PDB file of C-alpha atoms and ligand atoms in Angstrom:
ATOM      1  CA  MET O  35     -68.683  17.531  54.097  1.00  0.00           C
ATOM      2  CA  PHE O  36     -72.208  18.056  52.877  1.00  0.00           C
ATOM      3  CA  THR O  37     -75.168  15.830  53.690  1.00  0.00           C
ATOM      4  CA  LEU O  38     -78.330  14.828  51.877  1.00  0.00           C
ATOM      5  CA  PRO O  39     -81.288  15.920  54.009  1.00  0.00           C
ATOM      6  CA  ASP O  40     -84.049  13.388  54.554  1.00  0.00           C
ATOM      7  CA  LEU O  41     -87.278  14.081  52.734  1.00  0.00           C
ATOM      8  CA  PRO O  42     -89.761  15.542  55.257  1.00  0.00           C
ATOM      9  CA  TYR O  43     -92.397  13.010  54.078  1.00  0.00           C
ATOM     10  CA  PRO O  44     -92.482   9.562  52.425  1.00  0.00           C
ATOM     11  CA  THR O  45     -91.858   9.415  48.679  1.00  0.00           C
ATOM     12  CA  THR O  46     -95.498   8.363  48.221  1.00  0.00           C
ATOM     13  CA  ALA O  47     -96.843  11.377  50.133  1.00  0.00           C
ATOM     14  CA  LEU O  48     -97.336  13.699  47.173  1.00  0.00           C
ATOM     15  CA  GLU O  49     -99.298  11.196  45.085  1.00  0.00           C
ATOM     16  CA  PRO O  50    -101.161  11.494  42.812  1.00  0.00           C
ATOM     17  CA  TYR O  51     -99.653  14.853  41.850  1.00  0.00           C
ATOM     18  CA  ILE O  52     -95.970  13.941  42.165  1.00  0.00           C
ATOM     19  CA  ASP O  53     -95.355  10.223  41.834  1.00  0.00           C
ATOM     20  CA  ALA O  54     -93.269   8.162  44.233  1.00  0.00           C
ATOM     21  CA  GLN O  55     -90.795   6.945  41.602  1.00  0.00           C
ATOM     22  CA  THR O  56     -90.008  10.517  40.593  1.00  0.00           C
ATOM     23  CA  MET O  57     -89.520  11.520  44.224  1.00  0.00           C
ATOM     24  CA  ASP O  58     -87.339   8.488  44.890  1.00  0.00           C
ATOM     25  CA  ILE O  59     -85.035   9.167  41.947  1.00  0.00           C
ATOM     26  CA  HIS O  60     -85.105  12.957  42.250  1.00  0.00           C
ATOM     27  CA  HIS O  61     -84.108  12.911  45.915  1.00  0.00           C
ATOM     28  CA  GLY O  62     -82.159   9.661  46.139  1.00  0.00           C
ATOM     29  CA  LYS O  63     -80.222   9.952  42.870  1.00  0.00           C
ATOM     30  CA  HIS O  64     -80.214  13.533  41.546  1.00  0.00           C
ATOM     31  CA  HIS O  65     -79.966  15.433  44.833  1.00  0.00           C
ATOM     32  CA  ALA O  66     -77.635  12.790  46.245  1.00  0.00           C
ATOM     33  CA  ALA O  67     -75.326  13.262  43.249  1.00  0.00           C
ATOM     34  CA  TYR O  68     -75.117  17.022  43.839  1.00  0.00           C
ATOM     35  CA  VAL O  69     -74.217  16.321  47.479  1.00  0.00           C
ATOM     36  CA  LYS O  70     -71.523  13.805  46.521  1.00  0.00           C
ATOM     37  CA  ASN O  71     -70.108  16.081  43.825  1.00  0.00           C
ATOM     38  CA  ILE O  72     -69.883  19.199  45.991  1.00  0.00           C
ATOM     39  CA  SER O  73     -68.367  17.103  48.803  1.00  0.00           C
ATOM     40  CA  ASP O  74     -65.752  15.734  46.400  1.00  0.00           C
ATOM     41  CA  LEU O  75     -65.041  19.162  44.888  1.00  0.00           C
ATOM     42  CA  CYS O  76     -64.811  20.943  48.245  1.00  0.00           C
ATOM     43  CA  PRO O  77     -63.658  18.403  50.849  1.00  0.00           C
ATOM     44  CA  ASP O  78     -62.713  21.134  53.313  1.00  0.00           C
ATOM     45  CA  LYS O  79     -66.087  22.909  53.152  1.00  0.00           C
ATOM     46  CA  SER O  80     -69.403  22.278  54.879  1.00  0.00           C
ATOM     47  CA  GLU O  81     -73.015  23.446  54.819  1.00  0.00           C
ATOM     48  CA  VAL O  82     -72.124  26.834  56.314  1.00  0.00           C
ATOM     49  CA  ASP O  83     -69.985  27.561  53.244  1.00  0.00           C
ATOM     50  CA  LEU O  84     -72.806  26.793  50.814  1.00  0.00           C
ATOM     51  CA  PRO O  85     -74.055  30.392  50.275  1.00  0.00           C
ATOM     52  CA  ALA O  86     -70.596  31.512  49.178  1.00  0.00           C
ATOM     53  CA  LEU O  87     -70.183  28.513  46.874  1.00  0.00           C
ATOM     54  CA  LEU O  88     -73.348  29.552  44.983  1.00  0.00           C
ATOM     55  CA  ARG O  89     -71.229  32.398  43.564  1.00  0.00           C
ATOM     56  CA  ASP O  90     -68.088  30.376  42.929  1.00  0.00           C
ATOM     57  CA  PRO O  91     -66.313  31.231  39.665  1.00  0.00           C
ATOM     58  CA  ASN O  92     -65.730  27.505  39.024  1.00  0.00           C
ATOM     59  CA  PRO O  93     -68.933  26.384  37.250  1.00  0.00           C
ATOM     60  CA  LYS O  94     -68.631  22.823  38.596  1.00  0.00           C
ATOM     61  CA  ILE O  95     -68.631  24.136  42.142  1.00  0.00           C
ATOM     62  CA  LYS O  96     -71.396  26.685  41.500  1.00  0.00           C
ATOM     63  CA  ASN O  97     -73.631  24.132  39.745  1.00  0.00           C
ATOM     64  CA  ASN O  98     -73.298  21.390  42.345  1.00  0.00           C
ATOM     65  CA  ALA O  99     -73.585  23.807  45.277  1.00  0.00           C
ATOM     66  CA  GLY O 100     -76.718  25.186  43.642  1.00  0.00           C
ATOM     67  CA  GLY O 101     -78.106  21.713  43.037  1.00  0.00           C
ATOM     68  CA  HIS O 102     -77.698  20.897  46.718  1.00  0.00           C
ATOM     69  CA  ALA O 103     -79.012  24.236  47.990  1.00  0.00           C
ATOM     70  CA  ASN O 104     -81.962  24.423  45.606  1.00  0.00           C
ATOM     71  CA  HIS O 105     -83.209  20.896  46.303  1.00  0.00           C
ATOM     72  CA  SER O 106     -82.760  21.289  50.063  1.00  0.00           C
ATOM     73  CA  PHE O 107     -84.962  24.383  49.775  1.00  0.00           C
ATOM     74  CA  PHE O 108     -87.458  22.667  47.475  1.00  0.00           C
ATOM     75  CA  TRP O 109     -88.464  19.510  49.412  1.00  0.00           C
ATOM     76  CA  PRO O 110     -90.033  21.308  52.397  1.00  0.00           C
ATOM     77  CA  LEU O 111     -91.959  23.550  50.000  1.00  0.00           C
ATOM     78  CA  MET O 112     -94.175  20.558  49.251  1.00  0.00           C
ATOM     79  CA  SER O 113     -96.491  18.850  51.721  1.00  0.00           C
ATOM     80  CA  PRO O 114     -98.690  15.769  52.049  1.00  0.00           C
ATOM     81  CA  ASN O 115    -101.379  18.166  53.343  1.00  0.00           C
ATOM     82  CA  GLN O 116    -102.733  18.777  49.877  1.00  0.00           C
ATOM     83  CA  ASP O 117    -104.694  21.782  48.673  1.00  0.00           C
ATOM     84  CA  GLN O 118    -103.577  24.170  51.377  1.00  0.00           C
ATOM     85  CA  GLN O 119    -104.093  27.895  50.856  1.00  0.00           C
ATOM     86  CA  PRO O 120    -101.785  30.781  51.745  1.00  0.00           C
ATOM     87  CA  ALA O 121    -102.800  32.834  54.756  1.00  0.00           C
ATOM     88  CA  GLY O 122    -102.062  35.951  56.744  1.00  0.00           C
ATOM     89  CA  ASP O 123     -99.434  38.511  55.831  1.00  0.00           C
ATOM     90  CA  LEU O 124     -98.290  36.453  52.847  1.00  0.00           C
ATOM     91  CA  VAL O 125    -101.696  36.767  51.176  1.00  0.00           C
ATOM     92  CA  ALA O 126    -101.700  40.523  51.712  1.00  0.00           C
ATOM     93  CA  ALA O 127     -98.222  40.774  50.165  1.00  0.00           C
ATOM     94  CA  LEU O 128     -99.166  38.605  47.178  1.00  0.00           C
ATOM     95  CA  ASN O 129    -102.327  40.647  46.628  1.00  0.00           C
ATOM     96  CA  SER O 130    -100.327  43.860  46.818  1.00  0.00           C
ATOM     97  CA  ALA O 131     -97.681  42.672  44.355  1.00  0.00           C
ATOM     98  CA  PHE O 132     -99.832  40.687  41.918  1.00  0.00           C
ATOM     99  CA  ALA O 133    -103.430  42.002  42.356  1.00  0.00           C
ATOM    100  CA  ASN O 134    -104.729  38.686  43.675  1.00  0.00           C
ATOM    101  CA  LEU O 135    -103.731  35.095  44.343  1.00  0.00           C
ATOM    102  CA  ASP O 136    -105.054  33.742  41.057  1.00  0.00           C
ATOM    103  CA  THR O 137    -103.042  36.306  39.098  1.00  0.00           C
ATOM    104  CA  PHE O 138     -99.917  35.446  41.077  1.00  0.00           C
ATOM    105  CA  LYS O 139    -100.381  31.736  40.393  1.00  0.00           C
ATOM    106  CA  ALA O 140    -101.034  32.365  36.698  1.00  0.00           C
ATOM    107  CA  LYS O 141     -97.909  34.526  36.334  1.00  0.00           C
ATOM    108  CA  PHE O 142     -95.765  32.079  38.292  1.00  0.00           C
ATOM    109  CA  SER O 143     -97.063  29.173  36.200  1.00  0.00           C
ATOM    110  CA  SER O 144     -96.433  31.085  32.965  1.00  0.00           C
ATOM    111  CA  ALA O 145     -92.866  31.867  33.999  1.00  0.00           C
ATOM    112  CA  ALA O 146     -92.237  28.218  34.925  1.00  0.00           C
ATOM    113  CA  LEU O 147     -93.742  27.018  31.659  1.00  0.00           C
ATOM    114  CA  ALA O 148     -91.914  29.531  29.478  1.00  0.00           C
ATOM    115  CA  HIS O 149     -88.479  28.948  31.017  1.00  0.00           C
ATOM    116  CA  PHE O 150     -86.363  27.453  28.241  1.00  0.00           C
ATOM    117  CA  GLY O 151     -84.563  24.272  29.186  1.00  0.00           C
ATOM    118  CA  SER O 152     -83.568  23.233  32.690  1.00  0.00           C
ATOM    119  CA  GLY O 153     -83.979  25.548  35.622  1.00  0.00           C
ATOM    120  CA  TRP O 154     -86.271  26.895  38.284  1.00  0.00           C
ATOM    121  CA  ALA O 155     -89.076  29.420  38.744  1.00  0.00           C
ATOM    122  CA  TRP O 156     -89.056  31.386  41.959  1.00  0.00           C
ATOM    123  CA  LEU O 157     -91.048  33.805  44.046  1.00  0.00           C
ATOM    124  CA  VAL O 158     -88.360  35.997  45.559  1.00  0.00           C
ATOM    125  CA  SER O 159     -88.073  39.062  47.712  1.00  0.00           C
ATOM    126  CA  SER O 160     -85.699  41.768  46.591  1.00  0.00           C
ATOM    127  CA  ASN O 161     -85.514  44.892  48.752  1.00  0.00           C
ATOM    128  CA  HIS O 162     -88.868  43.815  50.232  1.00  0.00           C
ATOM    129  CA  GLN O 163     -90.484  43.703  46.804  1.00  0.00           C
ATOM    130  CA  LEU O 164     -91.963  40.378  45.720  1.00  0.00           C
ATOM    131  CA  GLU O 165     -91.192  39.266  42.188  1.00  0.00           C
ATOM    132  CA  ILE O 166     -91.243  36.166  40.010  1.00  0.00           C
ATOM    133  CA  ILE O 167     -87.991  35.162  38.337  1.00  0.00           C
ATOM    134  CA  THR O 168     -86.529  32.100  36.667  1.00  0.00           C
ATOM    135  CA  THR O 169     -82.958  30.882  36.828  1.00  0.00           C
ATOM    136  CA  PRO O 170     -81.169  28.506  34.452  1.00  0.00           C
ATOM    137  CA  ASN O 171     -79.623  25.207  35.495  1.00  0.00           C
ATOM    138  CA  GLN O 172     -78.933  25.273  39.254  1.00  0.00           C
ATOM    139  CA  ASP O 173     -78.382  29.016  39.610  1.00  0.00           C
ATOM    140  CA  SER O 174     -79.670  30.340  42.931  1.00  0.00           C
ATOM    141  CA  PRO O 175     -81.514  33.618  43.555  1.00  0.00           C
ATOM    142  CA  LEU O 176     -79.219  34.038  46.568  1.00  0.00           C
ATOM    143  CA  ALA O 177     -76.367  34.685  44.129  1.00  0.00           C
ATOM    144  CA  LEU O 178     -78.473  37.533  42.715  1.00  0.00           C
ATOM    145  CA  ASP O 179     -79.021  38.990  46.207  1.00  0.00           C
ATOM    146  CA  LYS O 180     -82.655  37.896  46.091  1.00  0.00           C
ATOM    147  CA  THR O 181     -84.310  35.886  48.864  1.00  0.00           C
ATOM    148  CA  PRO O 182     -86.321  32.871  47.669  1.00  0.00           C
ATOM    149  CA  LEU O 183     -89.755  32.229  49.165  1.00  0.00           C
ATOM    150  CA  LEU O 184     -91.194  29.608  46.791  1.00  0.00           C
ATOM    151  CA  ALA O 185     -89.671  27.512  44.019  1.00  0.00           C
ATOM    152  CA  ILE O 186     -90.582  24.941  41.413  1.00  0.00           C
ATOM    153  CA  ASP O 187     -88.021  22.705  39.760  1.00  0.00           C
ATOM    154  CA  VAL O 188     -88.689  22.587  36.014  1.00  0.00           C
ATOM    155  CA  TRP O 189     -85.842  20.268  35.083  1.00  0.00           C
ATOM    156  CA  GLU O 190     -87.304  17.342  33.154  1.00  0.00           C
ATOM    157  CA  HIS O 191     -86.116  14.976  35.903  1.00  0.00           C
ATOM    158  CA  ALA O 192     -88.712  16.626  38.160  1.00  0.00           C
ATOM    159  CA  TYR O 193     -91.676  15.503  36.077  1.00  0.00           C
ATOM    160  CA  TYR O 194     -90.821  13.446  32.983  1.00  0.00           C
ATOM    161  CA  LEU O 195     -91.682   9.968  34.343  1.00  0.00           C
ATOM    162  CA  LYS O 196     -95.290  10.973  35.018  1.00  0.00           C
ATOM    163  CA  TYR O 197     -95.897  13.946  32.745  1.00  0.00           C
ATOM    164  CA  GLN O 198     -93.414  13.352  29.893  1.00  0.00           C
ATOM    165  CA  ASN O 199     -93.324  16.557  27.825  1.00  0.00           C
ATOM    166  CA  ARG O 200     -96.387  18.061  29.540  1.00  0.00           C
ATOM    167  CA  ARG O 201     -94.659  20.583  31.786  1.00  0.00           C
ATOM    168  CA  ALA O 202     -97.891  22.585  32.065  1.00  0.00           C
ATOM    169  CA  ASP O 203     -99.690  19.578  33.581  1.00  0.00           C
ATOM    170  CA  TYR O 204     -96.872  19.102  36.094  1.00  0.00           C
ATOM    171  CA  ILE O 205     -97.038  22.756  37.122  1.00  0.00           C
ATOM    172  CA  ALA O 206    -100.824  22.638  37.496  1.00  0.00           C
ATOM    173  CA  ALA O 207    -100.549  19.492  39.634  1.00  0.00           C
ATOM    174  CA  TRP O 208     -97.727  20.901  41.756  1.00  0.00           C
ATOM    175  CA  TRP O 209     -99.908  23.700  43.124  1.00  0.00           C
ATOM    176  CA  HIS O 210    -101.913  21.010  44.961  1.00  0.00           C
ATOM    177  CA  VAL O 211     -98.907  20.099  47.111  1.00  0.00           C
ATOM    178  CA  VAL O 212     -97.464  23.538  47.856  1.00  0.00           C
ATOM    179  CA  ASN O 213     -96.635  23.862  51.556  1.00  0.00           C
ATOM    180  CA  TRP O 214     -97.934  27.393  52.105  1.00  0.00           C
ATOM    181  CA  PRO O 215     -96.981  27.543  55.808  1.00  0.00           C
ATOM    182  CA  GLN O 216     -93.368  26.990  54.704  1.00  0.00           C
ATOM    183  CA  VAL O 217     -93.670  29.851  52.211  1.00  0.00           C
ATOM    184  CA  SER O 218     -95.072  32.016  55.009  1.00  0.00           C
ATOM    185  CA  ALA O 219     -92.152  31.043  57.228  1.00  0.00           C
ATOM    186  CA  HIS O 220     -89.698  32.253  54.567  1.00  0.00           C
ATOM    187  CA  PHE O 221     -91.762  35.422  54.133  1.00  0.00           C
ATOM    188  CA  GLN O 222     -91.577  36.159  57.861  1.00  0.00           C
ATOM    189  CA  GLU O 223     -87.775  36.055  57.682  1.00  0.00           C
ATOM    190  CA  ILE O 224     -87.388  38.803  55.088  1.00  0.00           C
TER     191      ILE O 224
HETATM  192 MN1  LIG I  77     -84.211  18.685  40.428  1.00  0.00          MN
END
């Protein structure tokens, strides 16, 4: 069986940038549905099997495993401690890969904005090189042998209630709630 993780903060915690109703539905309905679906599809599997299921040839299994894995990764990447800044080794790595933090954020935002349809934008590490990628639907970078460090969900369900068609406004707002210590923690593991 698979389980829906609790949000690490109240649904109101990311206001005004991410609204409580969106968080409530996104976590309590969308993520919960991925958990129910993957549990129903794979009743003999559990969380430890999730990485392998991200590569499953059955698209129903791959999509719902990805939906569970991606959202479980996403929630702790946001924090009620708004307007944090990256620090330490992570900053040095971002500066090395992208010239400076502003350039990194601009490129990441552009990738997230330009991604056609539903999907995710990611900062990943691949062979200790940082890069920005996007994936369609619920595809995971782990299935591409890339390690995710940061992610933004650009499915419309992530922003439509508050931002409607203005994905760029959602992305700009989302930077205010990025949990940089969590990104650093992922960076330390690569
Ligand atoms: Mn989502």
